[in-house]
Short mmCIF file of C-alpha atoms in Angstrom, two decimals:
data_model
loop_
_atom_site.label_atom_id
_atom_site.label_comp_id
_atom_site.label_asym_id
_atom_site.label_seq_id
_atom_site.Cartn_x
_atom_site.Cartn_y
_atom_site.Cartn_z
CA MET W 24 8.48 8.11 15.24
CA SER W 25 4.89 8.40 15.63
CA GLY W 26 3.07 8.63 12.61
CA SER W 27 5.45 7.38 10.24
CA ARG W 28 5.01 4.99 7.53
CA LEU W 29 7.11 2.81 5.78
CA VAL W 30 6.35 2.03 2.23
CA THR W 31 8.58 0.09 -0.35
CA ILE W 32 8.45 0.75 -3.99
CA GLY W 33 10.19 -1.06 -7.02
CA HIS W 34 10.13 -1.88 -10.51
CA SER W 35 11.23 -5.09 -12.25
CA LEU W 36 14.25 -6.20 -10.30
CA GLY W 37 13.59 -3.34 -7.96
CA ALA W 38 9.92 -4.87 -7.41
CA ALA W 39 11.89 -8.00 -5.88
CA VAL W 40 14.13 -5.75 -3.58
CA ALA W 41 11.14 -4.11 -2.24
CA LEU W 42 9.72 -7.21 -1.26
CA ASP W 43 12.60 -8.65 -0.13
CA PHE W 44 13.01 -5.63 2.13
CA ALA W 45 9.35 -6.16 3.25
CA ALA W 46 9.51 -9.59 4.40
CA ARG W 47 12.46 -8.44 6.65
CA HIS W 48 10.64 -5.05 7.93
CA GLN W 49 6.93 -3.91 8.97
CA VAL W 50 6.21 -2.27 6.31
CA GLU W 51 3.03 -0.63 6.00
CA ARG W 52 2.27 -1.44 2.07
CA VAL W 53 4.75 -2.70 -1.26
CA VAL W 54 4.40 -1.14 -4.46
CA ALA W 55 5.44 -3.89 -7.09
CA ILE W 56 5.83 -2.75 -10.51
CA ALA W 57 6.21 -5.41 -13.04
CA PRO W 58 7.46 -8.06 -10.89
CA PHE W 59 8.75 -11.43 -11.69
CA THR W 60 8.10 -14.88 -9.83
CA THR W 61 11.56 -15.59 -9.31
CA LEU W 62 14.90 -14.32 -10.93
CA ARG W 63 15.63 -17.85 -11.92
CA GLU W 64 12.32 -18.53 -13.37
CA GLU W 65 12.75 -15.17 -15.81
CA ALA W 66 16.44 -16.07 -16.50
CA ALA W 67 14.96 -19.49 -17.70
CA ARG W 68 12.38 -18.12 -19.65
CA VAL W 69 15.13 -15.76 -21.31
CA VAL W 70 18.39 -17.85 -21.70
CA GLY W 71 16.94 -21.42 -21.06
CA TRP W 72 16.97 -23.08 -17.60
CA GLN W 73 20.65 -24.58 -18.03
CA LEU W 74 22.03 -21.13 -17.62
CA ALA W 75 19.39 -19.85 -15.23
CA GLN W 76 20.91 -22.65 -12.70
CA LEU W 77 24.07 -20.33 -12.76
CA LEU W 78 22.47 -17.61 -10.83
CA ARG W 79 23.85 -17.32 -7.22
CA GLU W 80 21.29 -14.72 -6.01
CA ASN W 81 17.40 -15.95 -7.00
CA TYR W 82 15.26 -13.01 -5.60
CA ASP W 83 12.21 -15.40 -5.12
CA ASN W 84 8.93 -13.02 -4.67
CA ARG W 85 6.92 -16.14 -3.86
CA GLU W 86 9.06 -16.57 -0.50
CA ASN W 87 9.23 -12.87 0.35
CA LEU W 88 5.21 -12.70 -0.26
CA ALA W 89 4.91 -15.87 2.02
CA ARG W 90 7.07 -14.35 4.71
CA ILE W 91 5.46 -11.14 4.56
CA ALA W 92 1.99 -13.07 4.78
CA ARG W 93 3.58 -14.78 8.20
CA HIS W 94 5.19 -11.93 9.77
CA ASN W 95 3.26 -8.84 8.68
CA PRO W 96 -0.43 -10.07 7.56
CA LYS W 97 -1.66 -6.11 7.59
CA ALA W 98 0.89 -5.22 4.95
CA ARG W 99 -0.85 -4.25 1.77
CA ILE W 100 0.55 -5.35 -1.64
CA GLY W 101 -0.22 -3.94 -4.96
CA ILE W 102 1.46 -5.29 -8.07
CA PHE W 103 0.95 -3.22 -11.28
CA HIS W 104 2.04 -5.10 -14.61
CA GLY W 105 1.66 -3.61 -17.93
CA THR W 106 -0.22 -6.26 -20.44
CA ALA W 107 2.04 -5.42 -23.25
CA ASP W 108 5.36 -6.52 -21.05
CA GLU W 109 7.82 -8.14 -23.22
CA ASP W 110 10.76 -8.30 -20.70
CA ILE W 111 8.80 -9.57 -17.84
CA PRO W 112 5.32 -11.37 -18.73
CA VAL W 113 2.17 -9.67 -17.09
CA GLU W 114 1.36 -13.53 -16.39
CA MET W 115 4.08 -13.52 -13.89
CA GLY W 116 2.47 -10.71 -11.96
CA ARG W 117 -0.62 -12.56 -12.19
CA GLU W 118 0.72 -15.52 -10.83
CA LEU W 119 1.90 -14.18 -7.64
CA ALA W 120 -1.65 -12.61 -7.40
CA ARG W 121 -3.18 -15.54 -7.53
CA GLU W 122 -1.20 -17.40 -5.22
CA PHE W 123 -1.34 -14.71 -2.39
CA PRO W 124 -5.09 -13.70 -2.18
CA PHE W 125 -3.91 -10.45 0.00
CA VAL W 126 -1.84 -8.91 -2.95
CA GLU W 127 -4.00 -6.38 -5.26
CA PHE W 128 -3.46 -6.99 -8.89
CA PHE W 129 -3.89 -4.31 -11.52
CA ALA W 130 -3.01 -4.54 -15.53
CA ILE W 131 -2.08 -1.82 -16.87
CA ASP W 132 -3.36 -2.12 -20.24
CA ASP W 133 -1.13 -1.79 -23.29
CA ALA W 134 1.68 -0.58 -21.35
CA ASN W 135 5.14 -2.42 -21.63
CA HIS W 136 7.94 -2.78 -19.29
CA VAL W 137 8.83 0.90 -19.51
CA SER W 138 5.78 2.29 -20.51
CA VAL W 139 3.99 1.15 -17.39
CA LEU W 140 5.67 3.47 -15.25
CA ASP W 141 3.86 6.75 -17.22
CA THR W 142 0.39 4.63 -18.57
CA GLY W 143 0.40 3.47 -14.52
CA HIS W 144 0.92 6.60 -12.51
CA ASP W 145 -1.94 7.71 -11.65
CA MET W 146 -3.17 4.08 -10.95
CA ILE W 147 -0.35 3.68 -8.92
CA VAL W 148 -0.84 7.04 -6.93
CA ASP W 149 -4.29 6.02 -6.41
CA TRP W 150 -3.83 3.11 -4.78
CA MET W 151 -1.03 4.36 -2.28
CA ASN W 152 -3.03 7.16 -1.41
CA ARG W 153 -6.00 4.82 -0.38
#
């Protein structure tokens, strides 16, 4: 369809799904809210490395960002992460942006894992409209 745009958006585990989809399809942009680096690293932080190794799916956001860079370098990626996120540390979002310079990172001051959706709403919408 002429003029249509494909955009993915996801929060937390949904951010991993959005990046996974974008790694396999030609998307224009991805909004990843409170993403982890890999599911296994996040699980290890919560339950320890031994139990994290039992995960069948890793949802590797690093690998998906690398695939997007190789196969769709024009895709725009925005990561929005609350600075008070106790579920997925803001450092994980920052780490992804550091490793992939084409990713734009936005820290949402004082937002936690859930409130980031409300607190960051206007910033997310503004970025999507640029």
